[in-house]
mmCIF file of N, CA, C and O in Angstrom:
data_model
loop_
_atom_site.group_PDB
_atom_site.id
_atom_site.type_symbol
_atom_site.label_atom_id
_atom_site.label_comp_id
_atom_site.label_asym_id
_atom_site.label_seq_id
_atom_site.Cartn_x
_atom_site.Cartn_y
_atom_site.Cartn_z
ATOM 1 N N ALA A 14 0.853 -1.469 -0.116
ATOM 2 C CA ALA A 14 0.024 0.422 0.004
ATOM 3 C C ALA A 14 0.646 1.021 -0.018
ATOM 4 O O ALA A 14 0.436 2.096 -0.574
ATOM 5 N N CYS A 15 2.120 1.199 0.857
ATOM 6 C CA CYS A 15 2.758 2.572 0.614
ATOM 7 C C CYS A 15 3.451 2.483 -0.402
ATOM 8 O O CYS A 15 3.809 3.717 -1.089
ATOM 9 N N ALA A 16 3.549 1.547 -1.520
ATOM 10 C CA ALA A 16 4.275 1.975 -2.639
ATOM 11 C C ALA A 16 3.816 2.692 -3.537
ATOM 12 O O ALA A 16 3.826 3.371 -4.526
ATOM 13 N N GLY A 17 2.047 2.501 -3.413
ATOM 14 C CA GLY A 17 1.166 3.413 -4.130
ATOM 15 C C GLY A 17 0.756 4.950 -3.681
ATOM 16 O O GLY A 17 0.492 5.705 -4.275
ATOM 17 N N ILE A 18 1.774 5.240 -2.919
ATOM 18 C CA ILE A 18 1.749 6.672 -2.176
ATOM 19 C C ILE A 18 2.988 7.089 -2.684
ATOM 20 O O ILE A 18 3.969 6.724 -2.476
ATOM 21 N N PRO A 19 3.394 8.299 -3.679
ATOM 22 C CA PRO A 19 4.504 8.985 -4.129
ATOM 23 C C PRO A 19 4.685 9.502 -3.117
ATOM 24 O O PRO A 19 4.772 10.521 -2.568
ATOM 25 N N GLY A 20 6.555 9.395 -3.097
ATOM 26 C CA GLY A 20 7.133 9.925 -2.010
ATOM 27 C C GLY A 20 6.968 9.437 -0.692
ATOM 28 O O GLY A 20 7.300 10.345 0.292
ATOM 29 N N PHE A 21 6.091 8.384 -0.371
ATOM 30 C CA PHE A 21 6.187 7.650 0.590
ATOM 31 C C PHE A 21 7.686 7.654 1.432
ATOM 32 O O PHE A 21 8.599 6.896 0.891
ATOM 33 N N PRO A 22 7.865 7.702 3.007
ATOM 34 C CA PRO A 22 9.437 7.918 3.098
ATOM 35 C C PRO A 22 9.642 6.188 3.557
ATOM 36 O O PRO A 22 9.132 5.408 4.380
ATOM 37 N N GLU A 23 10.866 5.979 2.965
ATOM 38 C CA GLU A 23 11.251 4.467 3.369
ATOM 39 C C GLU A 23 11.362 4.005 4.481
ATOM 40 O O GLU A 23 10.735 3.033 4.928
ATOM 41 N N ALA A 24 11.681 5.025 5.440
ATOM 42 C CA ALA A 24 11.761 4.895 6.929
ATOM 43 C C ALA A 24 10.890 4.475 7.800
ATOM 44 O O ALA A 24 10.134 3.890 8.461
ATOM 45 N N LEU A 25 9.556 5.368 7.056
ATOM 46 C CA LEU A 25 8.101 5.200 7.731
ATOM 47 C C LEU A 25 7.543 3.966 7.399
ATOM 48 O O LEU A 25 6.676 3.009 8.241
ATOM 49 N N ARG A 26 7.977 3.542 5.796
ATOM 50 C CA ARG A 26 7.247 2.347 5.483
ATOM 51 C C ARG A 26 8.088 1.169 6.565
ATOM 52 O O ARG A 26 6.978 0.030 6.777
ATOM 53 N N ALA A 27 9.169 0.987 6.858
ATOM 54 C CA ALA A 27 10.271 0.146 7.422
ATOM 55 C C ALA A 27 9.294 0.085 9.072
ATOM 56 O O ALA A 27 9.304 -1.117 9.422
ATOM 57 N N HIS A 28 9.063 1.321 9.267
ATOM 58 C CA HIS A 28 8.280 1.358 10.696
ATOM 59 C C HIS A 28 7.385 0.799 11.008
ATOM 60 O O HIS A 28 6.844 0.085 11.309
ATOM 61 N N ILE A 29 6.379 1.212 9.535
ATOM 62 C CA ILE A 29 5.050 0.136 9.894
ATOM 63 C C ILE A 29 4.862 -0.833 9.489
ATOM 64 O O ILE A 29 4.076 -1.707 10.291
ATOM 65 N N VAL A 30 5.996 -1.814 8.877
ATOM 66 C CA VAL A 30 6.201 -3.301 8.684
ATOM 67 C C VAL A 30 6.327 -3.853 9.941
ATOM 68 O O VAL A 30 5.587 -4.685 10.532
ATOM 69 N N HIS A 31 7.486 -2.875 10.690
ATOM 70 C CA HIS A 31 7.866 -3.297 11.858
ATOM 71 C C HIS A 31 6.501 -3.516 12.606
ATOM 72 O O HIS A 31 6.678 -4.340 13.948
ATOM 73 N N LEU A 32 6.309 -2.596 12.988
ATOM 74 C CA LEU A 32 4.683 -2.121 13.789
ATOM 75 C C LEU A 32 4.158 -3.840 13.644
ATOM 76 O O LEU A 32 3.408 -4.170 14.657
ATOM 77 N N VAL A 33 3.725 -3.875 12.304
ATOM 78 C CA VAL A 33 2.763 -5.152 12.009
ATOM 79 C C VAL A 33 3.186 -6.384 12.617
ATOM 80 O O VAL A 33 2.393 -7.447 13.398
ATOM 81 N N LEU A 34 4.445 -6.745 12.350
ATOM 82 C CA LEU A 34 5.231 -7.688 12.180
ATOM 83 C C LEU A 34 5.330 -8.050 13.778
ATOM 84 O O LEU A 34 5.385 -9.442 14.474
ATOM 85 N N SER A 35 5.644 -6.965 14.577
ATOM 86 C CA SER A 35 5.805 -7.524 16.002
ATOM 87 C C SER A 35 4.376 -6.825 16.815
ATOM 88 O O SER A 35 5.138 -7.129 18.209
ATOM 89 N N HIS A 36 3.203 -6.757 16.385
ATOM 90 C CA HIS A 36 2.405 -6.355 17.363
ATOM 91 C C HIS A 36 2.040 -7.422 18.411
ATOM 92 O O HIS A 36 0.788 -6.984 19.445
ATOM 93 N N HIS A 37 2.318 -8.601 18.027
ATOM 94 C CA HIS A 37 2.240 -9.333 18.952
ATOM 95 C C HIS A 37 3.279 -9.724 20.460
ATOM 96 O O HIS A 37 2.776 -10.321 21.592
ATOM 97 N N GLY A 38 4.008 -9.309 20.040
ATOM 98 C CA GLY A 38 5.070 -8.720 21.564
ATOM 99 C C GLY A 38 6.086 -9.832 21.540
ATOM 100 O O GLY A 38 7.418 -9.351 22.026
ATOM 101 N N GLU A 39 6.009 -10.763 21.800
ATOM 102 C CA GLU A 39 6.711 -11.826 21.963
ATOM 103 C C GLU A 39 6.450 -13.054 20.764
ATOM 104 O O GLU A 39 5.419 -13.529 20.616
ATOM 105 N N ARG A 40 7.917 -13.752 20.480
ATOM 106 C CA ARG A 40 7.877 -14.659 19.961
ATOM 107 C C ARG A 40 7.073 -15.996 20.530
ATOM 108 O O ARG A 40 6.507 -16.670 19.223
ATOM 109 N N GLU A 41 6.719 -16.045 21.411
ATOM 110 C CA GLU A 41 5.982 -17.220 21.795
ATOM 111 C C GLU A 41 4.623 -17.074 21.474
ATOM 112 O O GLU A 41 3.759 -17.810 21.758
ATOM 113 N N LEU A 42 4.478 -16.128 21.616
ATOM 114 C CA LEU A 42 2.971 -15.455 21.275
ATOM 115 C C LEU A 42 2.340 -15.175 19.711
ATOM 116 O O LEU A 42 1.508 -14.695 19.171
ATOM 117 N N GLY A 43 3.630 -15.678 18.797
ATOM 118 C CA GLY A 43 3.197 -15.926 17.209
ATOM 119 C C GLY A 43 4.033 -14.446 16.706
ATOM 120 O O GLY A 43 3.889 -14.244 15.519
ATOM 121 N N SER A 44 4.777 -13.510 17.279
ATOM 122 C CA SER A 44 5.446 -12.633 16.732
ATOM 123 C C SER A 44 6.475 -13.130 16.496
ATOM 124 O O SER A 44 7.517 -13.842 16.703
ATOM 125 N N PRO A 45 7.082 -12.693 14.702
ATOM 126 C CA PRO A 45 8.194 -12.956 14.062
ATOM 127 C C PRO A 45 9.409 -11.999 14.430
ATOM 128 O O PRO A 45 10.199 -12.727 14.570
ATOM 129 N N VAL A 46 8.973 -11.112 15.174
ATOM 130 C CA VAL A 46 9.820 -9.964 15.611
ATOM 131 C C VAL A 46 9.256 -9.728 16.925
ATOM 132 O O VAL A 46 8.341 -8.921 16.948
ATOM 133 N N VAL A 47 10.386 -9.477 17.795
ATOM 134 C CA VAL A 47 9.932 -8.402 19.085
ATOM 135 C C VAL A 47 9.910 -7.089 18.971
ATOM 136 O O VAL A 47 10.825 -6.635 17.767
ATOM 137 N N PRO A 48 9.457 -6.264 19.486
ATOM 138 C CA PRO A 48 9.137 -4.743 19.621
ATOM 139 C C PRO A 48 10.830 -4.120 19.744
ATOM 140 O O PRO A 48 11.298 -4.570 20.658
ATOM 141 N N MET A 49 11.001 -3.334 18.945
ATOM 142 C CA MET A 49 12.181 -2.981 18.737
ATOM 143 C C MET A 49 12.145 -1.384 19.200
ATOM 144 O O MET A 49 12.859 -0.427 18.880
ATOM 145 N N THR A 50 10.821 -0.565 19.075
ATOM 146 C CA THR A 50 10.291 0.998 19.201
ATOM 147 C C THR A 50 9.897 1.215 20.493
ATOM 148 O O THR A 50 8.907 -0.107 20.625
ATOM 149 N N ALA A 51 9.564 1.946 20.736
ATOM 150 C CA ALA A 51 8.558 2.490 21.636
ATOM 151 C C ALA A 51 6.932 2.472 21.433
ATOM 152 O O ALA A 51 6.298 1.814 21.826
ATOM 153 N N GLU A 52 7.006 2.907 19.716
ATOM 154 C CA GLU A 52 5.493 2.498 19.542
ATOM 155 C C GLU A 52 5.137 0.850 19.218
ATOM 156 O O GLU A 52 4.155 0.884 19.050
ATOM 157 N N ALA A 53 6.052 0.450 19.177
ATOM 158 C CA ALA A 53 5.911 -1.130 18.457
ATOM 159 C C ALA A 53 5.371 -1.861 19.752
ATOM 160 O O ALA A 53 4.772 -2.420 19.820
ATOM 161 N N TYR A 54 6.103 -1.148 21.017
ATOM 162 C CA TYR A 54 6.019 -2.043 22.256
ATOM 163 C C TYR A 54 4.665 -1.417 22.767
ATOM 164 O O TYR A 54 3.974 -2.303 23.535
ATOM 165 N N ILE A 55 4.440 -0.305 22.519
ATOM 166 C CA ILE A 55 3.042 0.042 23.456
ATOM 167 C C ILE A 55 1.756 -0.043 22.336
ATOM 168 O O ILE A 55 0.797 -0.958 22.804
ATOM 169 N N LEU A 56 1.850 -0.568 20.928
ATOM 170 C CA LEU A 56 1.246 -1.254 20.188
ATOM 171 C C LEU A 56 1.244 -3.087 20.661
ATOM 172 O O LEU A 56 0.180 -3.427 20.679
ATOM 173 N N ALA A 57 2.073 -3.356 21.060
ATOM 174 C CA ALA A 57 2.071 -4.922 21.431
ATOM 175 C C ALA A 57 1.561 -4.880 22.701
ATOM 176 O O ALA A 57 0.592 -6.217 22.802
ATOM 177 N N MET A 58 1.545 -3.927 23.457
ATOM 178 C CA MET A 58 0.842 -3.872 25.156
ATOM 179 C C MET A 58 -0.962 -3.499 24.902
ATOM 180 O O MET A 58 -1.409 -4.312 25.629
ATOM 181 N N ALA A 59 -1.144 -3.028 24.143
ATOM 182 C CA ALA A 59 -2.624 -2.366 23.835
ATOM 183 C C ALA A 59 -2.855 -3.702 23.085
ATOM 184 O O ALA A 59 -4.309 -3.819 23.388
ATOM 185 N N ASP A 60 -2.744 -4.373 21.848
ATOM 186 C CA ASP A 60 -2.783 -5.687 22.029
ATOM 187 C C ASP A 60 -3.324 -6.492 22.623
ATOM 188 O O ASP A 60 -4.116 -7.325 22.517
ATOM 189 N N ASP A 61 -1.919 -7.020 23.465
ATOM 190 C CA ASP A 61 -2.394 -7.640 24.587
ATOM 191 C C ASP A 61 -3.219 -8.014 25.716
ATOM 192 O O ASP A 61 -4.114 -8.162 25.798
ATOM 193 N N LEU A 62 -3.508 -6.325 26.158
ATOM 194 C CA LEU A 62 -4.566 -5.648 26.700
ATOM 195 C C LEU A 62 -5.887 -6.446 26.606
ATOM 196 O O LEU A 62 -6.936 -6.301 27.182
ATOM 197 N N GLY A 63 -6.125 -5.585 25.167
ATOM 198 C CA GLY A 63 -7.149 -6.189 24.277
ATOM 199 C C GLY A 63 -7.221 -7.635 24.146
ATOM 200 O O GLY A 63 -8.778 -7.743 24.561
ATOM 201 N N ALA A 64 -6.805 -8.170 23.823
ATOM 202 C CA ALA A 64 -6.849 -9.587 24.022
ATOM 203 C C ALA A 64 -7.423 -10.196 25.508
ATOM 204 O O ALA A 64 -8.156 -11.092 25.139
ATOM 205 N N LYS A 65 -6.715 -9.870 26.159
ATOM 206 C CA LYS A 65 -7.149 -10.044 27.641
ATOM 207 C C LYS A 65 -8.487 -9.418 28.237
ATOM 208 O O LYS A 65 -9.320 -10.178 28.773
ATOM 209 N N GLN A 66 -8.774 -8.492 27.950
ATOM 210 C CA GLN A 66 -10.063 -7.969 28.115
ATOM 211 C C GLN A 66 -11.077 -8.317 27.654
ATOM 212 O O GLN A 66 -12.250 -8.463 28.096
ATOM 213 N N GLY A 67 -10.887 -8.789 25.956
ATOM 214 C CA GLY A 67 -12.013 -9.533 25.525
ATOM 215 C C GLY A 67 -12.238 -11.276 26.170
ATOM 216 O O GLY A 67 -13.523 -11.223 26.266
ATOM 217 N N LEU A 68 -11.519 -11.439 26.943
ATOM 218 C CA LEU A 68 -11.258 -12.874 27.796
ATOM 219 C C LEU A 68 -12.343 -12.658 28.411
ATOM 220 O O LEU A 68 -13.050 -13.350 29.181
ATOM 221 N N ASP A 69 -12.505 -11.405 29.298
ATOM 222 C CA ASP A 69 -12.952 -11.200 30.654
ATOM 223 C C ASP A 69 -14.031 -10.067 30.647
ATOM 224 O O ASP A 69 -14.697 -9.737 31.255
ATOM 225 N N ARG A 70 -14.743 -10.393 29.554
ATOM 226 C CA ARG A 70 -15.932 -9.458 29.549
ATOM 227 C C ARG A 70 -17.251 -9.319 29.876
ATOM 228 O O ARG A 70 -17.805 -8.634 30.118
ATOM 229 N N ARG A 71 -17.391 -10.413 29.511
ATOM 230 C CA ARG A 71 -18.648 -11.075 30.066
ATOM 231 C C ARG A 71 -18.929 -10.922 31.346
ATOM 232 O O ARG A 71 -19.682 -10.402 32.354
ATOM 233 N N PRO A 72 -17.901 -11.289 32.398
ATOM 234 C CA PRO A 72 -17.948 -11.423 33.758
ATOM 235 C C PRO A 72 -17.950 -9.681 34.089
ATOM 236 O O PRO A 72 -18.598 -9.538 35.435
ATOM 237 N N LEU A 73 -16.730 -9.046 33.439
ATOM 238 C CA LEU A 73 -17.080 -7.574 33.747
ATOM 239 C C LEU A 73 -18.771 -6.621 33.417
ATOM 240 O O LEU A 73 -18.720 -5.930 34.822
ATOM 241 N N GLU A 74 -19.173 -7.485 32.255
ATOM 242 C CA GLU A 74 -20.380 -6.600 32.369
ATOM 243 C C GLU A 74 -21.268 -7.422 33.155
ATOM 244 O O GLU A 74 -22.532 -6.483 33.610
ATOM 245 N N ALA A 75 -21.580 -8.394 33.949
ATOM 246 C CA ALA A 75 -22.027 -8.875 34.768
ATOM 247 C C ALA A 75 -21.793 -8.245 35.925
ATOM 248 O O ALA A 75 -22.344 -8.724 37.006
ATOM 249 N N GLY A 76 -20.491 -7.634 36.522
ATOM 250 C CA GLY A 76 -19.948 -7.647 37.747
ATOM 251 C C GLY A 76 -19.789 -8.585 38.598
ATOM 252 O O GLY A 76 -19.540 -8.695 39.603
ATOM 253 N N ALA A 77 -19.230 -9.683 37.935
ATOM 254 C CA ALA A 77 -18.958 -10.748 38.821
ATOM 255 C C ALA A 77 -17.570 -10.812 38.475
ATOM 256 O O ALA A 77 -16.858 -10.338 38.264
ATOM 257 N N GLU A 78 -17.190 -12.074 40.026
ATOM 258 C CA GLU A 78 -15.759 -11.827 40.220
ATOM 259 C C GLU A 78 -15.498 -13.398 40.091
ATOM 260 O O GLU A 78 -16.199 -14.653 40.402
ATOM 261 N N VAL A 79 -14.656 -13.329 38.818
ATOM 262 C CA VAL A 79 -14.012 -14.692 38.403
ATOM 263 C C VAL A 79 -12.348 -14.411 38.483
ATOM 264 O O VAL A 79 -11.747 -13.694 38.635
ATOM 265 N N ILE A 80 -11.852 -15.852 38.563
ATOM 266 C CA ILE A 80 -10.789 -16.089 38.106
ATOM 267 C C ILE A 80 -10.707 -16.257 36.852
ATOM 268 O O ILE A 80 -11.006 -17.259 35.757
ATOM 269 N N ASP A 81 -9.955 -15.759 36.006
ATOM 270 C CA ASP A 81 -9.282 -16.282 34.596
ATOM 271 C C ASP A 81 -7.924 -17.301 34.475
ATOM 272 O O ASP A 81 -7.230 -16.646 34.723
ATOM 273 N N GLU A 82 -8.585 -18.267 34.105
ATOM 274 C CA GLU A 82 -7.424 -19.289 34.368
ATOM 275 C C GLU A 82 -6.278 -18.793 33.003
ATOM 276 O O GLU A 82 -5.599 -19.414 33.576
ATOM 277 N N ARG A 83 -6.757 -18.588 32.259
ATOM 278 C CA ARG A 83 -5.453 -17.920 31.021
ATOM 279 C C ARG A 83 -4.568 -17.408 31.637
ATOM 280 O O ARG A 83 -2.913 -17.481 31.757
ATOM 281 N N VAL A 84 -4.733 -16.034 32.087
ATOM 282 C CA VAL A 84 -3.895 -15.186 33.061
ATOM 283 C C VAL A 84 -3.664 -15.170 34.178
ATOM 284 O O VAL A 84 -2.734 -14.547 35.060
ATOM 285 N N GLY A 85 -4.686 -16.108 34.756
ATOM 286 C CA GLY A 85 -4.391 -16.427 36.424
ATOM 287 C C GLY A 85 -4.715 -14.944 37.399
ATOM 288 O O GLY A 85 -4.285 -14.729 38.661
ATOM 289 N N GLN A 86 -5.732 -13.917 36.622
ATOM 290 C CA GLN A 86 -6.247 -13.059 37.251
ATOM 291 C C GLN A 86 -7.660 -12.936 37.441
ATOM 292 O O GLN A 86 -8.339 -13.296 36.502
ATOM 293 N N ARG A 87 -7.864 -12.018 38.721
ATOM 294 C CA ARG A 87 -9.622 -11.833 38.832
ATOM 295 C C ARG A 87 -9.982 -10.779 37.617
ATOM 296 O O ARG A 87 -9.004 -10.213 37.523
ATOM 297 N N SER A 88 -11.310 -10.596 37.490
ATOM 298 C CA SER A 88 -12.036 -9.931 36.210
ATOM 299 C C SER A 88 -11.284 -8.430 37.132
ATOM 300 O O SER A 88 -11.578 -8.100 38.509
ATOM 301 N N LEU A 89 -11.735 -7.315 36.259
ATOM 302 C CA LEU A 89 -11.682 -6.094 36.356
ATOM 303 C C LEU A 89 -12.418 -5.501 37.395
ATOM 304 O O LEU A 89 -12.436 -4.966 38.772
ATOM 305 N N ALA A 90 -13.865 -6.246 37.276
ATOM 306 C CA ALA A 90 -15.022 -5.787 38.254
ATOM 307 C C ALA A 90 -14.579 -6.174 39.455
ATOM 308 O O ALA A 90 -15.127 -5.506 40.296
ATOM 309 N N ALA A 91 -14.101 -7.502 39.948
ATOM 310 C CA ALA A 91 -13.946 -7.640 40.862
ATOM 311 C C ALA A 91 -12.781 -6.669 41.736
ATOM 312 O O ALA A 91 -12.685 -6.293 42.919
ATOM 313 N N ALA A 92 -11.901 -6.726 41.032
ATOM 314 C CA ALA A 92 -10.632 -5.834 41.621
ATOM 315 C C ALA A 92 -10.934 -4.532 41.925
ATOM 316 O O ALA A 92 -10.750 -4.092 43.045
ATOM 317 N N LEU A 93 -12.055 -3.611 41.453
ATOM 318 C CA LEU A 93 -12.644 -2.575 41.255
ATOM 319 C C LEU A 93 -13.419 -2.506 42.883
ATOM 320 O O LEU A 93 -13.618 -1.369 43.420
ATOM 321 N N ASP A 94 -14.087 -3.685 42.843
ATOM 322 C CA ASP A 94 -15.128 -3.688 44.267
ATOM 323 C C ASP A 94 -14.522 -3.589 45.195
ATOM 324 O O ASP A 94 -14.835 -3.220 46.219
ATOM 325 N N ASP A 95 -13.013 -4.417 45.171
ATOM 326 C CA ASP A 95 -12.196 -4.596 46.539
ATOM 327 C C ASP A 95 -11.481 -2.849 46.730
ATOM 328 O O ASP A 95 -11.041 -2.754 47.876
ATOM 329 N N ALA A 96 -11.489 -2.176 45.696
ATOM 330 C CA ALA A 96 -10.676 -0.839 45.784
ATOM 331 C C ALA A 96 -10.932 -0.328 46.919
ATOM 332 O O ALA A 96 -12.568 0.142 47.115
#
């Protein structure tokens, strides 16, 4: 897509490619490369947070306290109730 934009900077294209390739954050999670820039790290953390939040959405909406077996943490709703 970048090639179709006249004058698109090569450094920016390379950074976008790096963002896409590293967005899973860790090789163990399927990322072919690990984040090497602050932006790539932030994107990987946001992707991870989104994945974890999606696992626990129903209990959060219901306000229930649950243990998420995959991440080993209580739901956000339960943590907020304790605050």
